[in-house]
CSV table of C-alpha atoms and ligand atoms in Angstrom, one decimal:
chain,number,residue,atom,x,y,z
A,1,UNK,CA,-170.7,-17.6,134.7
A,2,UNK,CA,-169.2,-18.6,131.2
A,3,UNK,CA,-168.6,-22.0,130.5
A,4,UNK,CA,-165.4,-23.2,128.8
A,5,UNK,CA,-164.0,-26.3,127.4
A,6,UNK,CA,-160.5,-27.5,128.8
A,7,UNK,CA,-158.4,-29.4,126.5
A,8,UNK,CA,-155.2,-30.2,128.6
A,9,UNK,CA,-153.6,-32.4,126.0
A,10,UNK,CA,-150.3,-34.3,126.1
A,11,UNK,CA,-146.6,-33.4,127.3
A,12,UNK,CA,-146.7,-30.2,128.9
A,13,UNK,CA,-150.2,-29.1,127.8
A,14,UNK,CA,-151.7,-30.4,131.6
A,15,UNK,CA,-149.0,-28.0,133.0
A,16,UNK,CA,-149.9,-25.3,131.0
A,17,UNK,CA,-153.2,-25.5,131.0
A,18,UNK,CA,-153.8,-25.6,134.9
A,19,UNK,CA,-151.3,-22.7,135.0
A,20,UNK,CA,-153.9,-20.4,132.5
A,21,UNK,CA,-156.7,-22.0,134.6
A,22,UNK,CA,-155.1,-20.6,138.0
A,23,UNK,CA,-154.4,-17.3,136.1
A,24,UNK,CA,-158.2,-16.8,134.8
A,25,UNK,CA,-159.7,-18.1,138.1
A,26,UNK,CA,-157.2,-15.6,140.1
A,27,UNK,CA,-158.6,-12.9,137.7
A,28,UNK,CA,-162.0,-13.1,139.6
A,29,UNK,CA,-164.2,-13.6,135.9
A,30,UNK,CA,-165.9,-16.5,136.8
A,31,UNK,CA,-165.4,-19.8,134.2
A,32,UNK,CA,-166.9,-22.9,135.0
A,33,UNK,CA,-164.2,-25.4,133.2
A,34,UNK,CA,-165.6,-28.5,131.5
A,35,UNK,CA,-162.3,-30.6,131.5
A,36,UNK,CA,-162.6,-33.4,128.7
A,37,UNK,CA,-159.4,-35.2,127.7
A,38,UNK,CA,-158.5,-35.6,124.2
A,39,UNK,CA,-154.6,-36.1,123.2
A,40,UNK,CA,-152.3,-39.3,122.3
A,41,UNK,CA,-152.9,-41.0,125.6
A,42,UNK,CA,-156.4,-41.1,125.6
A,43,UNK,CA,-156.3,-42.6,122.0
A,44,UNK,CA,-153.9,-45.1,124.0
A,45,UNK,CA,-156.4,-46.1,126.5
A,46,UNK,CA,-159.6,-45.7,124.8
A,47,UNK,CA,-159.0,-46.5,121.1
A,48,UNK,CA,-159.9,-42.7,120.0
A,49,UNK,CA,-157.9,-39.3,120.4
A,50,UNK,CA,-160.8,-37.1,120.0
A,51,UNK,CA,-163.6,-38.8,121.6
A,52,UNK,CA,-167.1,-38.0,120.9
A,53,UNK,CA,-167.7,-36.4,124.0
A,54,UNK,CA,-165.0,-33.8,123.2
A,55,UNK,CA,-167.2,-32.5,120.6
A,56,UNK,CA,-170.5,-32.6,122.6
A,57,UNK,CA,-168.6,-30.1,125.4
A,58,UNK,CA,-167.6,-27.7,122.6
A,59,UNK,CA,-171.1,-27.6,120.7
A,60,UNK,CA,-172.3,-26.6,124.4
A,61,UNK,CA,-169.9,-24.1,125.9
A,62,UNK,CA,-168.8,-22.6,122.3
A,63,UNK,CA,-165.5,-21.7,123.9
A,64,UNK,CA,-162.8,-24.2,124.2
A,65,UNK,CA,-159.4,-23.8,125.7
A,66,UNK,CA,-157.4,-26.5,124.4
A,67,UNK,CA,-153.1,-27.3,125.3
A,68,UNK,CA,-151.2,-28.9,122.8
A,69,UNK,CA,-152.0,-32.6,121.5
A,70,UNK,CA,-149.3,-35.1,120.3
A,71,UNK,CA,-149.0,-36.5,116.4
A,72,UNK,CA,-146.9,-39.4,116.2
A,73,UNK,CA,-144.1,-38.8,113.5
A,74,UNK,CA,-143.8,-41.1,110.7
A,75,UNK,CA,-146.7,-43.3,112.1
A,76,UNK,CA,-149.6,-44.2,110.1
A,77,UNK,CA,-151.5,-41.8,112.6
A,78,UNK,CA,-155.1,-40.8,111.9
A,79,UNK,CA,-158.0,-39.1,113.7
A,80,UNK,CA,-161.5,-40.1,112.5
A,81,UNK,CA,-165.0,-39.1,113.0
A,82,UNK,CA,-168.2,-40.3,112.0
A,83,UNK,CA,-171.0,-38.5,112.2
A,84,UNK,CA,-174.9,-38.9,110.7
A,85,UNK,CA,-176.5,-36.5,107.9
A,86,UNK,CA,-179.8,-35.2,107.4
A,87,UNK,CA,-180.5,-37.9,105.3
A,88,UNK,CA,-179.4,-40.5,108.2
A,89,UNK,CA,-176.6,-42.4,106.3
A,90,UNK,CA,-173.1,-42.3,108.5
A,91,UNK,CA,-170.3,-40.4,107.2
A,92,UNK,CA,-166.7,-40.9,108.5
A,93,UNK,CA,-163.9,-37.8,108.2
A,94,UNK,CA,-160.5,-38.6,108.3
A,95,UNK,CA,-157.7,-35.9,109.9
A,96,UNK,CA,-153.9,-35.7,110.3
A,97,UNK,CA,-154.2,-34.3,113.8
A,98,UNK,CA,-156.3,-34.0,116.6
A,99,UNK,CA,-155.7,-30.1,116.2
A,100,UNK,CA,-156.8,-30.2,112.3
A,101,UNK,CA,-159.5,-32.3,113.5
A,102,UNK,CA,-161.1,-29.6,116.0
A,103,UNK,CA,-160.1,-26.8,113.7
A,104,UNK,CA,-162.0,-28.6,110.6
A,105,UNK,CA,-164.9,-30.1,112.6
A,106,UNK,CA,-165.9,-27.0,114.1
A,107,UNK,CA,-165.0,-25.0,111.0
A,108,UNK,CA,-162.6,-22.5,112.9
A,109,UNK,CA,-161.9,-20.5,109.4
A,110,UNK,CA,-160.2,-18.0,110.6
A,111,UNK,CA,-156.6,-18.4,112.7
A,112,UNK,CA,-155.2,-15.3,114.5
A,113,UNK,CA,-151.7,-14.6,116.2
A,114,UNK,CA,-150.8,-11.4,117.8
A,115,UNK,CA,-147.0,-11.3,118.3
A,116,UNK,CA,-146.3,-8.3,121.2
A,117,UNK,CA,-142.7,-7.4,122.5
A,118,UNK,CA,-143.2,-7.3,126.5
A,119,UNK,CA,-140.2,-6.2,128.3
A,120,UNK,CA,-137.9,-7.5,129.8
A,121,UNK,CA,-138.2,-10.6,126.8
A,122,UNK,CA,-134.9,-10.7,125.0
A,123,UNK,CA,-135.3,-10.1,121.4
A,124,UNK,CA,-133.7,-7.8,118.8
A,125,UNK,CA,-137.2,-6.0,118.1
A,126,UNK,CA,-139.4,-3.7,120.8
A,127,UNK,CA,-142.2,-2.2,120.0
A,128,UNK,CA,-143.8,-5.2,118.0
A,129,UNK,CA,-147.4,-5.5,118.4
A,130,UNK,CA,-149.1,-7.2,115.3
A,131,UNK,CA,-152.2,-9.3,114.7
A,132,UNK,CA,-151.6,-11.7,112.0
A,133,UNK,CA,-155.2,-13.0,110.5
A,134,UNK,CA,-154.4,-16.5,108.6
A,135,UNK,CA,-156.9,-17.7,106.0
A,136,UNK,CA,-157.2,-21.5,107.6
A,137,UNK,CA,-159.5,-23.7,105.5
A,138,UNK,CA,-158.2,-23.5,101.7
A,139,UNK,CA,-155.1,-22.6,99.7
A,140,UNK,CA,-152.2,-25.4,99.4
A,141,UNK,CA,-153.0,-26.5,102.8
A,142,UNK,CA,-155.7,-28.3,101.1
A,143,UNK,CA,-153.7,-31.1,100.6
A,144,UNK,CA,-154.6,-31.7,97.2
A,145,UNK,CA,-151.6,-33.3,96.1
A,146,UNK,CA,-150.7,-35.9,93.6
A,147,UNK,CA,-147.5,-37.8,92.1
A,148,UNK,CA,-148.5,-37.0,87.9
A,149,UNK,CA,-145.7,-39.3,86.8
A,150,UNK,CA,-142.5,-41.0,88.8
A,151,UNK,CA,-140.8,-37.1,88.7
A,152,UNK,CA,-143.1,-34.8,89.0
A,153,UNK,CA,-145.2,-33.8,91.8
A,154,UNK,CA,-148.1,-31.5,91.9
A,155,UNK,CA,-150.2,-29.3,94.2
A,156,UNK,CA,-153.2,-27.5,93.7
A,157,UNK,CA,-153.9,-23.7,95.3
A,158,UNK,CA,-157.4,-23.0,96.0
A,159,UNK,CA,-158.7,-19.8,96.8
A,160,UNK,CA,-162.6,-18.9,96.2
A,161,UNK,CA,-164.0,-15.8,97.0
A,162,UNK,CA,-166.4,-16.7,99.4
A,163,UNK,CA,-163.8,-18.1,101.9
A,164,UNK,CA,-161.6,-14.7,101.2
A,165,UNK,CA,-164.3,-12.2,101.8
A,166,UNK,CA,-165.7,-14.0,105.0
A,167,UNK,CA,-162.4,-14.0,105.9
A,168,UNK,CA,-161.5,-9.8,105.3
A,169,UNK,CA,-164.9,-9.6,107.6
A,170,UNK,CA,-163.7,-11.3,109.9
A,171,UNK,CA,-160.4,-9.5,110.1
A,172,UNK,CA,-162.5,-5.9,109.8
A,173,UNK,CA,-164.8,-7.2,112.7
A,174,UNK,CA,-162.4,-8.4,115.1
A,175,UNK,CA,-160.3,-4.9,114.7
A,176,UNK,CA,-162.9,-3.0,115.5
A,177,UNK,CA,-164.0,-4.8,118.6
A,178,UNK,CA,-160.2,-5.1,119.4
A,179,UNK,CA,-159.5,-1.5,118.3
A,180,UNK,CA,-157.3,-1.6,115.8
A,181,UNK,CA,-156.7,0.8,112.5
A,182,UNK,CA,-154.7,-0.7,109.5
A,183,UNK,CA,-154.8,-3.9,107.5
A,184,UNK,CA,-151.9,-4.7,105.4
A,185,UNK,CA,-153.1,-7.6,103.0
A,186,UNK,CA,-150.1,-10.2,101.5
A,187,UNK,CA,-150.0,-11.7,98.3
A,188,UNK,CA,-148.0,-12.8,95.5
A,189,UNK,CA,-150.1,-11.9,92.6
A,190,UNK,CA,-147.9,-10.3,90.5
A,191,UNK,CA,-146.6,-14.2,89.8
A,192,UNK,CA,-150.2,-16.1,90.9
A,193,UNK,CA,-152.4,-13.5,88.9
A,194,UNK,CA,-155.5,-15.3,89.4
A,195,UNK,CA,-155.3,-17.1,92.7
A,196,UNK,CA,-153.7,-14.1,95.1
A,197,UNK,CA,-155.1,-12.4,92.4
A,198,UNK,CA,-158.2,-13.0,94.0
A,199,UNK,CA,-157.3,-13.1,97.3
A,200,UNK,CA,-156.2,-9.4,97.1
A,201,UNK,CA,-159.0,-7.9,94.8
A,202,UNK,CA,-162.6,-10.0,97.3
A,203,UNK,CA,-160.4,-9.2,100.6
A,204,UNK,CA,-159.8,-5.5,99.5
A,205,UNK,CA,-163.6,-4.9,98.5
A,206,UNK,CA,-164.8,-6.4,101.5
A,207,UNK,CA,-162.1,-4.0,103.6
A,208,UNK,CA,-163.8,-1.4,101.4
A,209,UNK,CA,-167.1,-1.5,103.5
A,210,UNK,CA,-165.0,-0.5,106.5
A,211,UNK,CA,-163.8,3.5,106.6
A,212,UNK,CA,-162.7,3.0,109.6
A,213,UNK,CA,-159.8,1.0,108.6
A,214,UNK,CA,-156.9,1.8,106.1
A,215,UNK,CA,-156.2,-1.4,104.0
A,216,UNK,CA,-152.6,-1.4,102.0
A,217,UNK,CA,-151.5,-4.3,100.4
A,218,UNK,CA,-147.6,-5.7,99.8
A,219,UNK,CA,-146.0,-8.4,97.9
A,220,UNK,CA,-145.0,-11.3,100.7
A,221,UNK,CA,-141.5,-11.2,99.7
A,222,UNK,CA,-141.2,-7.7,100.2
A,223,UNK,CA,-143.8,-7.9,103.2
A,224,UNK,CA,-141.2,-10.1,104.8
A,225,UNK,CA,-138.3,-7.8,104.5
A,226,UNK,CA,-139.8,-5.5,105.8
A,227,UNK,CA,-141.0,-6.6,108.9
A,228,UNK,CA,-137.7,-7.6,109.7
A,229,UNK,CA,-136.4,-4.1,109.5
A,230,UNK,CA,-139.2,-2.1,111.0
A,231,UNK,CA,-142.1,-4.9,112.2
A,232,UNK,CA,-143.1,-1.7,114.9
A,233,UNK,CA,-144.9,-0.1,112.1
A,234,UNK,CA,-147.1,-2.9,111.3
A,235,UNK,CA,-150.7,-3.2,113.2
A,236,UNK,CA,-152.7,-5.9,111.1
A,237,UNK,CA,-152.0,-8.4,108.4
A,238,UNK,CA,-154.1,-10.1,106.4
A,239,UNK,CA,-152.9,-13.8,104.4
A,240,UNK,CA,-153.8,-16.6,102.4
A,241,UNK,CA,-153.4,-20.1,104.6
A,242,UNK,CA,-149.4,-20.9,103.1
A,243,UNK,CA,-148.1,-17.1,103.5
A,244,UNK,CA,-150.0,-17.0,107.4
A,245,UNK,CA,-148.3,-20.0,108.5
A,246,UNK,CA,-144.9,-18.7,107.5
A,247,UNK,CA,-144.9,-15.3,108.4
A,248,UNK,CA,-147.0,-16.1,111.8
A,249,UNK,CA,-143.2,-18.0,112.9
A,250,UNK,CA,-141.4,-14.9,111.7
A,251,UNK,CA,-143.2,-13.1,113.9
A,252,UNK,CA,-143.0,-14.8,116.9
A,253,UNK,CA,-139.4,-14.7,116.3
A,254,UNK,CA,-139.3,-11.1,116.0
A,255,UNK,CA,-141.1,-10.7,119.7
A,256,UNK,CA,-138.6,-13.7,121.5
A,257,UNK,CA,-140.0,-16.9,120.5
A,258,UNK,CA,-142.8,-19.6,120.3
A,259,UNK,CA,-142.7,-20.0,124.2
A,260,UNK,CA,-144.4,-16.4,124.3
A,261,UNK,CA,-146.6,-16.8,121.1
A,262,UNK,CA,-150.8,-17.3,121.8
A,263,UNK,CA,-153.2,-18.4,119.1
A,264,UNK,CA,-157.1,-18.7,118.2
A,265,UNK,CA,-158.8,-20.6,115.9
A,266,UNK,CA,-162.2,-18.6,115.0
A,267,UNK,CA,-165.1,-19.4,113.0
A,268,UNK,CA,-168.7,-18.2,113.5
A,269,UNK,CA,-170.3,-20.6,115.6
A,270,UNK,CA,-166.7,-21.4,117.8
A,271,UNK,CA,-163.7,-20.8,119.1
A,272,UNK,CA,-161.0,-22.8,120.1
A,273,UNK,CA,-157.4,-20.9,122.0
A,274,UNK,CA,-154.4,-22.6,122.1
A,275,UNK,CA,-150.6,-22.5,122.3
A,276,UNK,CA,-148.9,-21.8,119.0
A,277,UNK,CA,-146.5,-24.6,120.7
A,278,UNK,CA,-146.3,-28.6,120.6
A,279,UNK,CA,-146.6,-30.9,123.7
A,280,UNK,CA,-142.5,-30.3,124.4
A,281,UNK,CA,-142.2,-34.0,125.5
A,282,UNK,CA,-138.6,-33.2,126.3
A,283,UNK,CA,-139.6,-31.4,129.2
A,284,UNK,CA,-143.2,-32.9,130.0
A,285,UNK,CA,-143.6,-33.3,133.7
A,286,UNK,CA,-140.6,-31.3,134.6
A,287,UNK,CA,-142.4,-28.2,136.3
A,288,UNK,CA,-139.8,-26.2,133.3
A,289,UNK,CA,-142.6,-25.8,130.7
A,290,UNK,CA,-142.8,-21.8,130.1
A,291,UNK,CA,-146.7,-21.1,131.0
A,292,UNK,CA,-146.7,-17.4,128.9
A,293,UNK,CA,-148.2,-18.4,125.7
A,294,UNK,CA,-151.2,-20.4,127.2
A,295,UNK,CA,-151.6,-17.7,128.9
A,296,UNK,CA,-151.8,-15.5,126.7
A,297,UNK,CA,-154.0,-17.5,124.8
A,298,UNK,CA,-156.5,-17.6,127.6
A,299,UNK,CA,-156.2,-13.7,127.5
A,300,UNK,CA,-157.5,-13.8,123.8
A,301,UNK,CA,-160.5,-15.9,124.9
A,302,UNK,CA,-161.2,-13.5,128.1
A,303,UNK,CA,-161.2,-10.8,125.6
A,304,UNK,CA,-163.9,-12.9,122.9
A,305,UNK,CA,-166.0,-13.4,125.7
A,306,UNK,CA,-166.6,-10.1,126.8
A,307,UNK,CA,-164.0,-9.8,129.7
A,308,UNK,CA,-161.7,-7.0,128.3
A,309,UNK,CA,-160.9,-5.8,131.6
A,310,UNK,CA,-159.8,-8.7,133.2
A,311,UNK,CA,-157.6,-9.3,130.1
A,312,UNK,CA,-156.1,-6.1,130.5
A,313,UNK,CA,-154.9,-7.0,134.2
A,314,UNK,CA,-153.7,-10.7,133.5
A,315,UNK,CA,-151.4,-9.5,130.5
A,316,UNK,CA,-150.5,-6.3,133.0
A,317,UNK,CA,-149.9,-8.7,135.9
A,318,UNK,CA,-147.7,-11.0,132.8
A,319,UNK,CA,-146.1,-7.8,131.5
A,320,UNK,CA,-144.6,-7.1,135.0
A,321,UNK,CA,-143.5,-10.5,136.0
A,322,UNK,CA,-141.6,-10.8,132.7
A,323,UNK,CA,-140.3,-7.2,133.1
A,324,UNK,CA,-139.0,-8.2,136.7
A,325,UNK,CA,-137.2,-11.6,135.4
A,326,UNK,CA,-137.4,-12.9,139.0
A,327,UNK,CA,-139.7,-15.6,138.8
A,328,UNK,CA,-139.5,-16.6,134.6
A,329,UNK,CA,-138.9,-20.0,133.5
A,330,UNK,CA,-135.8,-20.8,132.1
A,331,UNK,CA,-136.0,-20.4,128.7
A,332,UNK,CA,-136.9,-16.5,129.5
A,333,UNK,CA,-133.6,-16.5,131.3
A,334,UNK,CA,-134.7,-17.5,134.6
A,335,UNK,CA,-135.1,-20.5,137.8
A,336,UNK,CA,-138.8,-20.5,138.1
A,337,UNK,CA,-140.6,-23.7,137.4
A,338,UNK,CA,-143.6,-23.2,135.1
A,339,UNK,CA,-146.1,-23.3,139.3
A,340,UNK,CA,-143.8,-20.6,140.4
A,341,UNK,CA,-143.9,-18.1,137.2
A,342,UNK,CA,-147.7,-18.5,137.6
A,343,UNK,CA,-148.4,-18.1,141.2
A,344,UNK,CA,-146.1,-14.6,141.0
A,345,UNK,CA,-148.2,-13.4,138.2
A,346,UNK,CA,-151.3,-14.7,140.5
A,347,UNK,CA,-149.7,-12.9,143.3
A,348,UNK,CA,-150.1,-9.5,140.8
A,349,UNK,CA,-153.4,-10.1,139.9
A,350,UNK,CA,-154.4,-10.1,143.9
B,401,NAD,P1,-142.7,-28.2,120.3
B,401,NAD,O1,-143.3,-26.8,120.2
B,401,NAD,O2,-143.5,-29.2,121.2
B,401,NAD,O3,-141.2,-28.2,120.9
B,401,NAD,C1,-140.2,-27.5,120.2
B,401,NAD,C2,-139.1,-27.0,121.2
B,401,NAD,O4,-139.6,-25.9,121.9
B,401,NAD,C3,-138.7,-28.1,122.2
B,401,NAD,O5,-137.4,-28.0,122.5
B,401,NAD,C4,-139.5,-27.7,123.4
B,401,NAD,O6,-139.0,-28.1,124.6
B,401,NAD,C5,-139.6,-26.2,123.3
B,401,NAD,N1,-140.8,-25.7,123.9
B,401,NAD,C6,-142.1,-25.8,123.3
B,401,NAD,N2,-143.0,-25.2,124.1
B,401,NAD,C7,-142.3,-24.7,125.2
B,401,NAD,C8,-142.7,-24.1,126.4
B,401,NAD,N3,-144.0,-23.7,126.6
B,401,NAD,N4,-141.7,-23.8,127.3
B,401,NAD,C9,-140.4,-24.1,127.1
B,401,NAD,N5,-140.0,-24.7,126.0
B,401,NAD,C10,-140.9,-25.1,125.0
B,401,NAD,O7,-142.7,-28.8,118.9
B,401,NAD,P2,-142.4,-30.3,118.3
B,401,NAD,O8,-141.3,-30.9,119.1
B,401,NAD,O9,-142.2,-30.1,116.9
B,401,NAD,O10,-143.7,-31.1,118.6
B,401,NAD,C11,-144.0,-31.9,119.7
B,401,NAD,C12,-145.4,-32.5,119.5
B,401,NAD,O11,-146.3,-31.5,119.6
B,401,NAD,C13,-145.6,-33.3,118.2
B,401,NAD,O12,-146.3,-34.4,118.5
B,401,NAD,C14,-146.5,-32.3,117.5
B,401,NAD,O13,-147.4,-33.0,116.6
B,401,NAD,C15,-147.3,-31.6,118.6
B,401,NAD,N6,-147.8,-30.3,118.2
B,401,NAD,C16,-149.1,-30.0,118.6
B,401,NAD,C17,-149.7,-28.8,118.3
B,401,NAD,C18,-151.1,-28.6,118.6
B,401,NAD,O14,-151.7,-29.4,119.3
B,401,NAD,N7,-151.7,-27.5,118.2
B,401,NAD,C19,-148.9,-27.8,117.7
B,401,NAD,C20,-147.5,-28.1,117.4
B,401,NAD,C21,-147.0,-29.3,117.7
């Protein structure tokens, strides 16, 4: 029996949630779900959006599942936590997000985002199937930022060595559990000599160590083009925090959209799988909410914990409903409500 931690957030992240649960449970791999609430209406009712307790779960199961969480725009909005160090005095952390909160809490380094064209998915690529690996704790996103005089604004880009090599092992480890062959590291040093610079030369000796896998390397700009013209001949890529955000968009783009895109935050103690999508409060409660990337999200975690197999048949049982476009929600081109696009894949899976 694993045990997971289910984050069903705000807007349409209880929707999509239960709709991964049904999947998983339908699978037959056996998940006892520890549901703890987190999210914009909890911080309503209780005062905090990431309660204590939230943490607790995750430091027991490991594994957490977690739907998309609501940041008020333009709101003095902040997510805090205090916690006691060895030496017994209280320290308090301040976050943007409950998301960055999690991801920096937990220290989930290491982001990754497959993007797959499944058929039957309008889009003007096939044949896409890429795992981006983002650099998530350093680099601009940092937010080292200052106002030097009344015109001019600076930021600072941070990349160390030991955050870029434990983040090529990571990459190299995952592909061969996951069984994939090439790396394709992006950068910019030709411009930021030291910085990507540094990035390119720690990640490509780490990649070194592993024969296995062919590592190239491209400039992002030209990285870019290309996988607009011919993103089939991509496997992995490898990228600073700033260059993975961008191009893991473009890439969902290239494969029909966010609504289809999953996402894990990695480090070496936990994971946390969620939705590369917000809480969608414009259709919250609607039964419209398209269920595929949560999904998919729990399919990454099946396959982290061991259950390859039953991955393989909920992404088959996926691949056939979208192939079919009977029972797909309506941004896929369908009727189905987000219950009815997951009982047919359920229905597959039987
Ligand atoms: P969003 O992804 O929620 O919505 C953008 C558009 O895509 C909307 O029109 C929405 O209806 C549509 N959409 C999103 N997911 C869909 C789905 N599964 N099926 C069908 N349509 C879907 O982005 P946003 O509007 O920028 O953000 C809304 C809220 O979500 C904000 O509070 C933001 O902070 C939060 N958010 C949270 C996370 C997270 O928890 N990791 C990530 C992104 C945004």
């Amino acid at each position: 029996m694993h045990q997971v931690t289910l984050i069903p957030g705000d807007g349409i992240g209880p929707e999509v949630t239960a709709a991964a649960r049904d999947v998983v449970d339908a699978s037959g791999v056996k998940v006892q779900w520890d549901v703890q609430l987190a999210g914009l209406k909890v911080g309503e009712e209780t005062g905090t959006p990431l309660p204590e307790r939230v943490f607790a779960s995750i430091e027991r199961t490991r594994i957490a599942l977690k739907g998309p969480t609501g940041t008020p725009f333009g709101e003095a909005y902040r997510v805090e936590r205090t916690t006691k160090g060895a030496d017994g005095r209280s320290e308090t952390r301040v976050y943007p997000s409950v998301a960055i909160a999690l991801r920096k809490e937990l220290k989930l380094f290491a982001n990754v985002r497959p993007s797959k064209s499944y058929p039957g998915v309008a889009s003007r690529f096939s044949g896409v199937d890429i795992v981006l690996f983002r650099e998530n704790s350093e680099d601009l996103y940092l937010g080292l930022e200052r106002m030097v005089d009344a015109d001019t604004a600076e930021a600072l880009k941070i990349i160390t060595r030991g955050a870029t090599q434990r983040m090529a092992k990571f990459s190299a480890d995952y592909m061969r559990r996951t069984g994939r062959k090439r790396v394709t590291i992006g950068h910019k040093s030709n411009v930021l000599k030291l910085t990507d610079g540094l990035f390119l030369k720690a990640a490509g000796e780490v990649l070194a160590g592993y024969p296995d896998i062919t590592t190239d390397s491209r400039v992002i700009d030209a990285l870019c083009m290309e996988l607009v013209l011919k993103p089939e001949t991509f496997d992995c890529l490898l990228l600073p925090n700033l260059y993975g955000d961008i191009v893991s968009d473009l890439l969902a783009g290239t494969v029909g959209g966010l609504g289809l895109a999953p996402g894990a935050n990695l480090g070496n103690e936990y994971a946390m799988f969620e939705a590369v999508h917000g809480t969608a409060p414009d259709i919250a409660g609607k039964d419209i909410a398209n269920p595929v990337s949560m999904i998919l999200s729990s399919v990454m975690m099946l396959r982290y914990i061991g259950e390859a197999a039953a991955a393989d048949r909920i992404e088959a049982a996926l691949s056939q409903v979208l192939a079919e476009k009977r029972d797909v929600t309506r941004d896929l081109g369908g009727d189905a409500g987000t219950k009815r696009m997951t009982q047919a894949i359920v229905e597959k899976l039987k």
